[in-house]
Short mmCIF file of C-alpha atoms in Angstrom, two decimals:
data_model
loop_
_atom_site.label_atom_id
_atom_site.label_comp_id
_atom_site.label_asym_id
_atom_site.label_seq_id
_atom_site.Cartn_x
_atom_site.Cartn_y
_atom_site.Cartn_z
CA UNK A 24 159.55 111.77 85.14
CA UNK A 25 160.69 108.30 86.29
CA UNK A 26 157.65 106.02 86.54
CA UNK A 27 158.37 102.23 87.08
CA UNK A 28 160.13 99.70 89.27
CA UNK A 29 157.03 98.30 90.94
CA UNK A 30 157.29 95.17 93.02
CA UNK A 31 154.44 92.72 93.26
CA UNK A 32 153.16 91.84 96.65
CA UNK A 33 153.61 88.31 97.66
CA UNK A 34 155.59 85.99 99.70
CA UNK A 35 158.05 86.86 102.29
CA UNK A 36 161.52 87.61 101.32
CA UNK A 37 162.19 84.39 99.59
CA UNK A 38 163.18 83.78 96.07
CA UNK A 39 160.05 82.83 94.29
CA UNK A 40 158.00 81.46 97.16
CA UNK A 41 158.88 77.87 96.25
CA UNK A 42 157.14 78.09 92.88
CA UNK A 43 158.31 75.97 89.97
CA UNK A 44 159.04 77.10 86.45
CA UNK A 45 161.49 79.14 84.45
CA UNK A 46 161.63 82.14 82.16
CA UNK A 47 160.01 80.82 78.99
CA UNK A 48 160.10 82.36 75.54
CA UNK A 49 156.39 83.07 75.98
CA UNK A 50 157.08 85.16 79.08
CA UNK A 51 159.88 87.02 77.31
CA UNK A 52 157.65 87.81 74.33
CA UNK A 53 154.74 89.05 76.41
CA UNK A 54 157.01 91.17 78.62
CA UNK A 55 158.78 92.70 75.60
CA UNK A 56 155.46 93.69 74.04
CA UNK A 57 154.08 95.06 77.30
CA UNK A 58 157.38 96.80 78.12
CA UNK A 59 157.11 98.80 74.90
CA UNK A 60 154.63 100.93 76.83
CA UNK A 61 157.59 102.16 78.86
CA UNK A 62 159.38 103.11 75.65
CA UNK A 63 156.26 105.04 74.60
CA UNK A 64 156.21 106.94 77.87
CA UNK A 65 159.91 107.70 77.68
CA UNK A 66 159.62 108.81 74.07
CA UNK A 67 156.96 111.34 75.02
CA UNK A 68 159.13 112.61 77.86
CA UNK A 69 162.11 113.16 75.59
CA UNK A 70 160.67 114.28 72.28
CA UNK A 71 159.12 117.62 73.26
CA UNK A 72 162.34 119.22 74.51
CA UNK A 73 164.10 118.29 71.28
CA UNK A 74 161.54 119.70 68.87
CA UNK A 75 161.12 122.88 70.91
CA UNK A 76 164.83 123.59 70.47
CA UNK A 77 164.66 123.23 66.64
CA UNK A 78 164.75 126.50 64.71
CA UNK A 79 162.31 125.31 62.03
CA UNK A 80 159.74 124.22 64.63
CA UNK A 81 160.02 127.45 66.61
CA UNK A 82 159.78 129.66 63.53
CA UNK A 83 156.58 127.94 62.43
CA UNK A 84 154.70 127.64 65.73
CA UNK A 85 156.43 129.88 68.28
CA UNK A 86 157.95 132.81 66.36
CA UNK A 87 158.18 134.99 69.48
CA UNK A 88 160.39 132.41 71.15
CA UNK A 89 162.53 132.12 68.02
CA UNK A 90 163.07 135.88 67.90
CA UNK A 91 164.05 136.00 71.58
CA UNK A 92 166.43 133.09 71.10
CA UNK A 93 168.09 134.91 68.23
CA UNK A 94 168.32 138.03 70.42
CA UNK A 95 166.17 140.03 68.02
CA UNK A 96 164.25 141.45 70.99
CA UNK A 97 167.14 142.00 73.41
CA UNK A 98 165.74 139.45 75.86
CA UNK A 99 167.94 137.77 78.46
CA UNK A 100 169.37 134.37 77.54
CA UNK A 101 167.54 132.93 80.51
CA UNK A 102 164.20 134.20 79.18
CA UNK A 103 164.60 133.14 75.55
CA UNK A 104 162.26 130.16 75.90
CA UNK A 105 159.90 131.68 78.46
CA UNK A 106 156.55 131.16 76.76
CA UNK A 107 153.37 130.00 78.46
CA UNK A 108 152.11 128.50 75.21
CA UNK A 109 155.35 126.57 74.77
CA UNK A 110 155.13 125.10 78.26
CA UNK A 111 151.47 124.20 77.71
CA UNK A 112 152.59 122.23 74.65
CA UNK A 113 155.00 120.29 76.85
CA UNK A 114 152.96 119.79 80.02
CA UNK A 115 149.44 119.27 78.64
CA UNK A 116 150.25 115.62 77.99
CA UNK A 117 150.65 114.86 81.69
CA UNK A 118 147.49 116.49 82.97
CA UNK A 119 145.60 114.72 80.17
CA UNK A 120 147.19 111.45 81.25
CA UNK A 121 146.15 111.97 84.86
CA UNK A 122 142.54 112.71 83.89
CA UNK A 123 142.47 109.77 81.48
CA UNK A 124 143.35 107.32 84.24
CA UNK A 125 140.03 108.03 85.93
CA UNK A 126 138.10 107.05 82.81
CA UNK A 127 140.40 104.21 81.81
CA UNK A 128 140.07 102.48 85.16
CA UNK A 129 136.61 101.12 84.48
CA UNK A 130 137.86 99.67 81.19
CA UNK A 131 140.75 97.94 82.96
CA UNK A 132 138.50 96.59 85.67
CA UNK A 133 135.89 95.24 83.28
CA UNK A 134 137.90 94.17 80.26
CA UNK A 135 141.44 93.70 81.58
CA UNK A 136 144.91 95.19 81.36
CA UNK A 137 145.42 93.95 77.78
CA UNK A 138 142.40 95.92 76.55
CA UNK A 139 143.72 99.07 78.22
CA UNK A 140 147.05 98.66 76.44
CA UNK A 141 145.23 98.09 73.14
CA UNK A 142 143.13 101.25 73.47
CA UNK A 143 146.10 103.28 74.67
CA UNK A 144 148.27 102.22 71.75
CA UNK A 145 145.52 103.09 69.26
CA UNK A 146 145.07 106.59 70.72
CA UNK A 147 148.84 107.05 70.64
CA UNK A 148 148.84 106.36 66.91
CA UNK A 149 146.06 108.92 66.37
CA UNK A 150 148.00 111.50 68.38
CA UNK A 151 151.12 110.83 66.32
CA UNK A 152 149.18 111.53 63.12
CA UNK A 153 148.09 114.93 64.45
CA UNK A 154 151.67 115.76 65.43
CA UNK A 155 153.20 114.82 62.11
CA UNK A 156 150.52 116.67 60.13
CA UNK A 157 150.33 119.75 62.39
CA UNK A 158 149.88 123.10 60.67
CA UNK A 159 149.02 125.18 63.76
CA UNK A 160 149.42 125.18 67.52
CA UNK A 161 145.92 123.80 68.01
CA UNK A 162 146.87 120.59 66.19
CA UNK A 163 150.02 120.36 68.30
CA UNK A 164 147.94 120.53 71.47
CA UNK A 165 145.57 117.86 70.12
CA UNK A 166 148.67 115.75 69.51
CA UNK A 167 149.85 116.11 73.12
CA UNK A 168 146.40 115.59 74.63
CA UNK A 169 145.83 112.39 72.63
CA UNK A 170 149.26 111.14 73.66
CA UNK A 171 148.33 111.90 77.24
CA UNK A 172 145.11 109.92 76.91
CA UNK A 173 147.07 107.04 75.44
CA UNK A 174 149.46 107.32 78.35
CA UNK A 175 146.54 107.23 80.76
CA UNK A 176 145.37 103.92 79.30
CA UNK A 177 148.72 102.19 78.90
CA UNK A 178 150.17 103.37 82.22
CA UNK A 179 147.16 103.82 84.41
CA UNK A 180 145.90 103.23 87.88
CA UNK A 181 143.12 100.74 88.39
CA UNK A 182 140.36 102.81 90.00
CA UNK A 183 136.76 102.11 90.69
CA UNK A 184 134.06 104.55 89.64
CA UNK A 185 134.56 107.50 91.94
CA UNK A 186 130.94 108.61 92.00
CA UNK A 187 128.51 105.75 92.45
CA UNK A 188 124.78 106.35 92.65
CA UNK A 189 124.54 105.38 96.36
CA UNK A 190 127.24 107.91 97.17
CA UNK A 191 125.52 110.67 95.25
CA UNK A 192 122.28 109.88 97.08
CA UNK A 193 124.17 110.40 100.33
CA UNK A 194 124.76 113.97 99.12
CA UNK A 195 128.52 113.61 98.74
CA UNK A 196 129.10 114.15 102.46
CA UNK A 197 132.78 114.93 102.13
CA UNK A 198 135.93 113.67 100.49
CA UNK A 199 136.69 111.17 103.23
CA UNK A 200 133.25 109.65 102.87
CA UNK A 201 133.71 109.51 99.11
CA UNK A 202 137.08 107.87 99.41
CA UNK A 203 135.71 104.82 101.16
CA UNK A 204 133.85 104.00 97.95
CA UNK A 205 137.13 103.64 96.12
CA UNK A 206 137.90 100.00 95.49
CA UNK A 207 141.47 98.81 95.53
CA UNK A 208 143.85 100.71 93.31
CA UNK A 209 146.62 98.81 91.58
CA UNK A 210 149.77 100.61 90.44
CA UNK A 211 150.31 101.07 86.72
CA UNK A 212 148.70 98.60 84.32
CA UNK A 213 151.85 97.70 82.37
CA UNK A 214 154.14 97.23 85.40
CA UNK A 215 151.30 95.30 87.00
CA UNK A 216 151.00 93.15 83.87
CA UNK A 217 154.75 92.50 84.01
CA UNK A 218 154.51 91.62 87.70
CA UNK A 219 151.76 89.09 87.13
CA UNK A 220 153.35 87.47 84.07
CA UNK A 221 156.90 87.19 85.41
CA UNK A 222 158.10 84.24 87.52
CA UNK A 223 158.28 85.51 91.13
CA UNK A 224 162.01 84.97 91.49
CA UNK A 225 162.70 87.28 88.52
CA UNK A 226 159.94 89.78 89.21
CA UNK A 227 162.14 92.53 90.65
CA UNK A 228 164.53 92.57 87.70
CA UNK A 229 161.71 92.53 85.15
CA UNK A 230 159.91 95.39 86.88
CA UNK A 231 163.08 97.45 87.07
CA UNK A 232 163.34 96.73 83.37
CA UNK A 233 160.25 98.90 82.89
CA UNK A 234 162.22 101.86 84.23
CA UNK A 235 164.98 100.95 81.80
CA UNK A 236 162.43 100.94 78.96
CA UNK A 237 161.44 104.50 79.88
CA UNK A 238 165.07 105.57 79.74
CA UNK A 239 165.52 103.85 76.38
CA UNK A 240 162.45 105.67 75.08
CA UNK A 241 163.95 109.03 76.06
CA UNK A 242 167.25 108.01 74.47
CA UNK A 243 165.49 107.00 71.25
CA UNK A 244 163.73 110.37 71.16
CA UNK A 245 166.99 112.27 71.68
CA UNK A 246 168.82 110.31 68.97
CA UNK A 247 165.96 110.83 66.52
CA UNK A 248 165.85 114.56 67.21
CA UNK A 249 169.60 114.79 66.61
CA UNK A 250 169.25 112.98 63.27
CA UNK A 251 166.21 114.79 61.87
CA UNK A 252 167.48 118.28 62.68
CA UNK A 253 169.98 117.78 59.85
CA UNK A 254 167.16 117.75 57.29
CA UNK A 255 167.77 121.08 55.60
CA UNK A 256 164.19 121.47 54.35
CA UNK A 257 163.15 122.14 57.97
CA UNK A 258 160.45 119.48 58.37
CA UNK A 259 162.44 117.05 60.52
CA UNK A 260 160.29 117.86 63.55
CA UNK A 261 157.35 116.18 61.76
CA UNK A 262 159.24 112.90 61.87
CA UNK A 263 159.96 113.35 65.58
CA UNK A 264 156.33 113.99 66.46
CA UNK A 265 154.94 111.21 64.27
CA UNK A 266 157.45 108.49 65.15
CA UNK A 267 155.64 107.81 68.42
CA UNK A 268 153.39 105.74 66.15
CA UNK A 269 156.12 103.09 65.77
CA UNK A 270 156.30 101.81 69.38
CA UNK A 271 152.56 102.51 69.68
CA UNK A 272 151.82 100.27 66.70
CA UNK A 273 154.08 97.59 68.14
CA UNK A 274 152.21 97.76 71.44
CA UNK A 275 148.79 97.86 69.78
CA UNK A 276 149.39 94.94 67.44
CA UNK A 277 151.19 92.96 70.12
CA UNK A 278 148.38 93.57 72.62
CA UNK A 279 145.98 91.75 70.29
CA UNK A 280 147.98 88.58 70.87
CA UNK A 281 148.81 89.09 74.54
CA UNK A 282 147.01 86.81 76.97
CA UNK A 283 145.32 88.17 80.05
CA UNK A 284 147.21 87.49 83.26
CA UNK A 285 146.33 84.47 85.42
CA UNK A 286 145.51 86.85 88.28
CA UNK A 287 142.97 88.75 86.19
CA UNK A 288 141.36 85.53 84.91
CA UNK A 289 140.85 84.35 88.49
CA UNK A 290 139.72 87.77 89.69
CA UNK A 291 137.21 88.41 86.92
CA UNK A 292 136.02 84.95 85.80
CA UNK A 293 136.95 82.72 88.71
CA UNK A 294 138.10 80.20 86.09
CA UNK A 295 140.93 78.37 87.83
CA UNK A 296 141.23 75.74 85.07
CA UNK A 297 141.89 78.41 82.45
CA UNK A 298 144.33 80.13 84.77
CA UNK A 299 146.14 76.82 85.41
CA UNK A 300 146.58 76.16 81.68
CA UNK A 301 147.98 79.67 81.14
CA UNK A 302 150.32 79.34 84.13
CA UNK A 303 151.66 76.05 82.79
CA UNK A 304 152.36 77.70 79.46
CA UNK A 305 154.03 80.71 81.08
CA UNK A 306 156.17 78.73 83.53
CA UNK A 307 157.08 75.88 81.18
CA UNK A 308 156.05 73.27 83.74
CA UNK A 309 152.96 71.47 84.97
CA UNK A 310 153.98 72.06 88.61
CA UNK A 311 152.02 75.28 89.11
CA UNK A 312 149.52 74.24 91.78
CA UNK A 313 151.25 76.13 94.62
CA UNK A 314 151.36 79.36 92.63
CA UNK A 315 147.76 78.86 91.51
CA UNK A 316 146.64 78.30 95.10
CA UNK A 317 148.40 81.49 96.16
CA UNK A 318 146.76 83.45 93.34
CA UNK A 319 143.33 82.18 94.36
CA UNK A 320 144.03 82.98 98.01
CA UNK A 321 145.28 86.47 97.11
CA UNK A 322 142.17 87.07 95.00
CA UNK A 323 139.90 85.98 97.84
CA UNK A 324 141.81 88.13 100.31
CA UNK A 325 141.69 91.18 98.04
CA UNK A 326 137.90 90.96 98.00
CA UNK A 327 137.85 91.31 101.77
CA UNK A 328 140.05 94.42 101.77
CA UNK A 329 137.68 97.37 101.97
CA UNK A 330 138.25 101.10 102.03
CA UNK A 331 142.03 101.14 101.37
CA UNK A 332 141.99 104.87 100.78
CA UNK A 333 140.29 105.56 104.10
CA UNK A 334 142.48 103.08 105.94
CA UNK A 335 145.72 104.79 104.96
CA UNK A 336 144.73 107.86 106.99
CA UNK A 337 144.65 105.86 110.21
CA UNK A 338 147.30 106.70 112.78
CA UNK A 339 149.02 103.31 112.54
CA UNK A 340 149.68 103.93 108.83
CA UNK A 341 151.03 107.46 109.31
CA UNK A 342 154.61 106.53 108.29
CA UNK A 343 153.40 104.94 105.06
CA UNK A 344 151.16 107.92 104.24
CA UNK A 345 153.92 110.46 104.84
CA UNK A 346 156.42 108.52 102.71
CA UNK A 347 153.86 107.88 99.94
CA UNK A 348 153.29 111.64 99.74
CA UNK A 349 156.77 113.05 100.26
CA UNK A 350 158.96 110.64 98.30
CA UNK A 351 157.26 111.29 94.90
CA UNK A 352 156.94 114.99 95.77
CA UNK A 353 160.68 115.23 96.41
CA UNK A 354 161.34 113.11 93.31
CA UNK A 355 159.98 115.84 91.08
CA UNK A 356 161.78 118.62 92.96
CA UNK A 357 165.16 117.13 92.16
CA UNK A 358 164.84 118.85 88.79
CA UNK A 359 164.99 115.59 86.83
CA UNK A 360 162.10 116.49 84.56
CA UNK A 361 163.90 119.68 83.67
CA UNK A 362 166.36 117.35 81.96
CA UNK A 363 163.67 115.06 80.56
CA UNK A 364 161.64 117.93 79.10
CA UNK A 365 164.09 120.70 78.44
CA UNK A 366 167.61 119.27 78.13
CA UNK A 367 168.11 120.51 74.53
CA UNK A 368 166.53 123.84 75.46
CA UNK A 369 168.87 124.11 78.44
CA UNK A 370 171.92 123.41 76.33
CA UNK A 371 170.81 125.95 73.73
CA UNK A 372 170.27 128.47 76.51
CA UNK A 373 173.90 128.19 77.62
CA UNK A 374 175.17 128.76 74.10
CA UNK A 375 175.41 125.40 72.30
CA UNK A 376 174.22 125.34 68.72
CA UNK A 377 171.13 123.46 67.56
CA UNK A 378 172.86 120.21 66.60
CA UNK A 379 175.31 120.28 69.53
CA UNK A 380 172.52 120.77 72.04
CA UNK A 381 170.65 117.73 70.72
CA UNK A 382 173.82 115.62 70.73
CA UNK A 383 174.47 116.70 74.32
CA UNK A 384 171.02 115.40 75.26
CA UNK A 385 171.91 112.03 73.74
CA UNK A 386 175.10 111.84 75.82
CA UNK A 387 173.15 112.84 78.91
CA UNK A 388 170.59 110.09 78.41
CA UNK A 389 173.25 107.44 77.72
CA UNK A 390 174.62 108.12 81.20
CA UNK A 391 171.15 107.76 82.70
CA UNK A 392 170.50 104.48 80.87
CA UNK A 393 173.76 103.01 82.11
CA UNK A 394 172.89 104.10 85.65
CA UNK A 395 169.47 102.39 85.36
CA UNK A 396 171.26 99.12 84.64
CA UNK A 397 173.55 99.68 87.63
CA UNK A 398 170.48 100.21 89.84
CA UNK A 399 169.02 96.87 88.77
CA UNK A 400 172.25 95.15 89.85
CA UNK A 401 172.98 96.86 93.17
CA UNK A 402 169.62 97.74 94.72
CA UNK A 403 169.28 94.46 96.63
CA UNK A 404 172.96 94.34 97.51
CA UNK A 405 173.49 97.77 99.03
CA UNK A 406 169.95 98.60 100.12
CA UNK A 407 167.52 101.42 99.53
CA UNK A 408 168.76 103.98 102.05
CA UNK A 409 172.34 103.90 100.80
CA UNK A 410 171.25 104.47 97.22
CA UNK A 411 168.91 107.26 98.29
CA UNK A 412 171.66 108.98 100.28
CA UNK A 413 174.52 108.51 97.81
CA UNK A 414 172.32 109.56 94.91
CA UNK A 415 171.10 112.56 96.91
CA UNK A 416 174.61 113.80 97.67
CA UNK A 417 175.60 113.27 94.04
CA UNK A 418 172.64 115.34 92.83
CA UNK A 419 173.22 118.11 95.40
CA UNK A 420 176.83 118.58 94.32
CA UNK A 421 175.84 118.50 90.65
CA UNK A 422 173.11 121.13 90.98
CA UNK A 423 175.37 123.38 93.07
CA UNK A 424 178.13 123.05 90.48
CA UNK A 425 175.81 123.94 87.59
CA UNK A 426 174.43 126.92 89.47
CA UNK A 427 177.92 128.15 90.35
CA UNK A 428 179.20 127.82 86.78
CA UNK A 429 176.23 129.68 85.35
CA UNK A 430 176.41 132.39 88.01
CA UNK A 431 180.10 132.97 87.31
CA UNK A 432 180.35 132.49 83.56
CA UNK A 433 176.92 132.94 81.98
CA UNK A 434 175.37 136.38 81.87
CA UNK A 435 172.09 137.70 80.49
CA UNK A 436 173.77 138.77 77.29
CA UNK A 437 176.78 137.60 75.32
CA UNK A 438 178.03 134.05 74.88
CA UNK A 439 179.48 131.47 77.26
CA UNK A 440 182.86 129.91 76.59
CA UNK A 441 182.44 126.47 75.04
CA UNK A 442 184.67 124.87 77.69
CA UNK A 443 182.28 125.95 80.43
CA UNK A 444 179.27 124.86 78.38
CA UNK A 445 180.70 121.36 78.14
CA UNK A 446 181.54 121.43 81.84
CA UNK A 447 177.84 122.06 82.47
CA UNK A 448 177.05 119.07 80.25
CA UNK A 449 179.40 116.79 82.20
CA UNK A 450 177.95 117.94 85.50
CA UNK A 451 174.42 117.32 84.22
CA UNK A 452 175.46 113.80 83.23
CA UNK A 453 176.62 113.19 86.80
CA UNK A 454 173.28 114.54 88.02
CA UNK A 455 171.05 112.30 85.85
CA UNK A 456 173.19 109.26 86.71
CA UNK A 457 172.72 109.98 90.41
CA UNK A 458 168.96 110.15 89.93
CA UNK A 459 168.79 107.08 87.68
CA UNK A 460 170.31 104.72 90.23
CA UNK A 461 168.55 106.15 93.26
CA UNK A 462 165.44 108.33 93.34
CA UNK A 463 164.26 107.21 89.91
CA UNK A 464 163.39 103.54 90.55
CA UNK A 465 163.24 103.78 94.35
CA UNK A 466 160.43 106.35 94.32
CA UNK A 467 158.04 103.56 93.36
CA UNK A 468 159.81 100.58 94.86
CA UNK A 469 159.95 101.75 98.48
CA UNK A 470 156.26 102.73 98.92
CA UNK A 471 155.30 99.32 97.54
CA UNK A 472 157.50 97.56 100.10
CA UNK A 473 156.44 99.51 103.15
CA UNK A 474 152.66 99.44 102.59
CA UNK A 475 150.83 96.36 103.90
CA UNK A 476 148.25 94.69 101.70
CA UNK A 477 145.26 96.55 103.11
CA UNK A 478 146.65 99.95 102.03
CA UNK A 479 149.17 99.02 99.32
CA UNK A 480 146.88 99.93 96.43
CA UNK A 481 145.95 103.26 98.00
CA UNK A 482 149.58 104.06 98.75
CA UNK A 483 150.63 103.43 95.18
CA UNK A 484 147.73 105.50 93.87
CA UNK A 485 148.93 108.42 95.97
CA UNK A 486 152.47 108.00 94.64
CA UNK A 487 151.36 107.96 91.01
CA UNK A 488 148.95 110.88 91.44
CA UNK A 489 151.63 113.04 93.09
CA UNK A 490 154.12 112.21 90.31
CA UNK A 491 151.63 113.11 87.58
CA UNK A 492 150.62 116.37 89.24
CA UNK A 493 154.15 117.46 90.04
CA UNK A 494 155.32 116.53 86.54
CA UNK A 495 152.69 118.89 85.15
CA UNK A 496 153.61 121.65 87.60
CA UNK A 497 157.36 121.43 86.90
CA UNK A 498 156.82 121.25 83.15
CA UNK A 499 154.53 124.26 83.22
CA UNK A 500 156.62 126.50 85.48
CA UNK A 501 160.30 125.73 84.92
CA UNK A 502 160.98 128.08 82.00
CA UNK A 503 159.27 130.96 83.80
CA UNK A 504 161.28 130.26 86.98
CA UNK A 505 164.51 130.07 84.96
CA UNK A 506 163.73 133.48 83.44
CA UNK A 507 163.14 135.09 86.82
CA UNK A 508 165.78 133.62 89.13
CA UNK A 509 168.27 132.52 86.45
CA UNK A 510 171.18 130.47 87.82
CA UNK A 511 169.45 130.51 91.19
CA UNK A 512 167.07 127.89 89.75
CA UNK A 513 169.73 125.23 90.27
CA UNK A 514 170.44 126.35 93.83
CA UNK A 515 166.68 126.09 94.39
CA UNK A 516 166.68 122.46 93.27
CA UNK A 517 169.83 121.75 95.30
CA UNK A 518 168.08 123.06 98.41
CA UNK A 519 165.17 120.70 97.90
CA UNK A 520 167.53 117.76 97.35
CA UNK A 521 169.29 118.63 100.62
CA UNK A 522 165.95 118.59 102.41
CA UNK A 523 164.86 115.28 100.93
CA UNK A 524 168.22 113.65 101.66
CA UNK A 525 167.93 114.71 105.30
CA UNK A 526 164.39 113.30 105.33
CA UNK A 527 165.63 109.92 104.11
CA UNK A 528 168.49 109.90 106.62
CA UNK A 529 166.24 110.52 109.63
CA UNK A 530 162.86 109.10 108.68
CA UNK A 531 163.25 106.26 106.16
CA UNK A 532 164.35 102.88 107.58
CA UNK A 533 166.10 100.24 105.48
CA UNK A 534 163.76 97.67 103.89
CA UNK A 535 166.30 95.56 101.98
CA UNK A 536 165.39 91.85 101.90
CA UNK A 537 162.89 92.30 104.72
CA UNK A 538 159.74 90.17 104.32
CA UNK A 539 156.66 92.32 103.86
CA UNK A 540 154.92 90.50 106.68
CA UNK A 541 157.57 91.80 109.10
CA UNK A 542 157.61 95.37 107.80
CA UNK A 543 155.54 96.77 110.66
CA UNK A 544 158.38 95.88 113.04
CA UNK A 545 160.52 98.46 111.28
CA UNK A 546 158.29 101.30 112.44
CA UNK A 547 158.11 100.05 116.02
CA UNK A 548 161.92 100.11 116.24
CA UNK A 549 162.45 103.42 114.45
CA UNK A 550 163.48 106.30 116.72
CA UNK A 551 160.69 108.60 115.49
CA UNK A 552 157.89 106.46 114.04
CA UNK A 553 157.71 104.25 117.12
CA UNK A 554 156.31 107.24 119.01
CA UNK A 555 153.34 107.27 116.64
CA UNK A 556 152.65 103.62 115.84
CA UNK A 557 153.70 102.58 119.35
CA UNK A 558 151.10 104.87 120.93
CA UNK A 559 148.50 103.46 118.55
CA UNK A 560 149.35 99.92 119.66
CA UNK A 561 149.29 100.89 123.34
CA UNK A 562 145.85 102.48 122.95
CA UNK A 563 144.59 99.33 121.22
CA UNK A 564 145.92 97.07 123.98
CA UNK A 565 144.47 99.34 126.66
CA UNK A 566 141.07 99.11 124.99
CA UNK A 567 141.22 95.33 125.05
CA UNK A 568 142.16 95.09 128.74
CA UNK A 569 139.75 97.72 130.02
CA UNK A 570 136.80 95.36 130.44
CA UNK A 571 133.60 96.77 131.94
CA UNK A 572 132.93 95.77 135.55
CA UNK A 573 130.07 93.37 136.16
#
């Protein structure tokens, strides 16, 4: 599940808006500590697939799956890991994380992003203890739910209380009426923290670094799984489940010393003197008045923006709404979380041994991490549409190739030649690389760019909610789908990637280096969207000119 690469609103297309300052050691330290939340998230994405492919773990907690995997029951290879309880173990974290964001939002709003990270890290540590000490499936589920709650606090949307007393007294008219009581929503707390702490001219690279942190977290999980499986006593999975405490402890302890952001200080306390002192420390210069003035102006403007969630349903914002819904939806239907969750399981399914399957996952993630770095370098040079389209074609060909190899060489029973198994691995590496430099970071970057200030928070909330929900759905259903349609699963994903690539080609304009203030011009010039937003503008102008006769 690729969550990251947010871009802060602000200035036109310039490099830093004329602000002074540099990247200070203080900025680096705070961003490293905050970025460890991305490693936490990535670790949770990667660790479950590894432990669920370990014989010792399966024998202890999922003996039915272990017997099917060993062909003791005569089950198809494709159905060896088909277990509803096993998928609940994997996917429960993400539904818990989504629910936790609703409760964590009030904490973030009242006490700040740093407090949210502190609480989240503490809950992560508690969840790691349950995982390492687990003696039954119930303790495993507690482990995943606590990790999900920690995820909800460290990577959460900033929501207002959904049900206020005045709304309840109005008898909860309907969802649209409720939605207007939502205050502004602001992306994920850690990427937001990074955005606000980073110098504007380096903000894009630092935010893309959060996506890189997620990839590094998955890589760390895969390497650890590969190492601990060699423990002959069969308790290596305990290390895997409990080691989430390491980055969590780093985040928790570091959060104690992290300052609040200048934006939050102005927004909550209105203390511009305190914010100025912090800005001077962060930027390494006393010339911060322009940036401070912009922060104050942005804070004042944000207070005037009402009903962002209701506004996004207006006709003139139809392009932004459609893209905010469909881009994250398509993101999950690429099949990427199949690799994040179940890569070792997949490789075991096609015949690789326990250790080889875990090593294959490491190789797979190394390719993705390298591609993340490439994305940081080329995204502003080649543009968003080109990366979307090239990455889409790359993923289509990869999924078709995997499906064809499995259909031809991998049957329900018997083994697959090792050469073909490694060919599947290579093709999967091409697939994850295509995602990592295109749909991974761009899923969050593009909606941020195209949404104007009055709906930006609502647009990002929709993106994050769709990602969380679809992550849960894919995690919960993939193994059952694989059992039923077998190699056709990969043709299914390829079909969706074809559809989403066509969508980008026809309906997503290029936004590279375009100032946000000029973004609405893109829709008025687009062959399709101009029919919608143009009609809205014409109706507005007609209303102004149709003056009543005296």
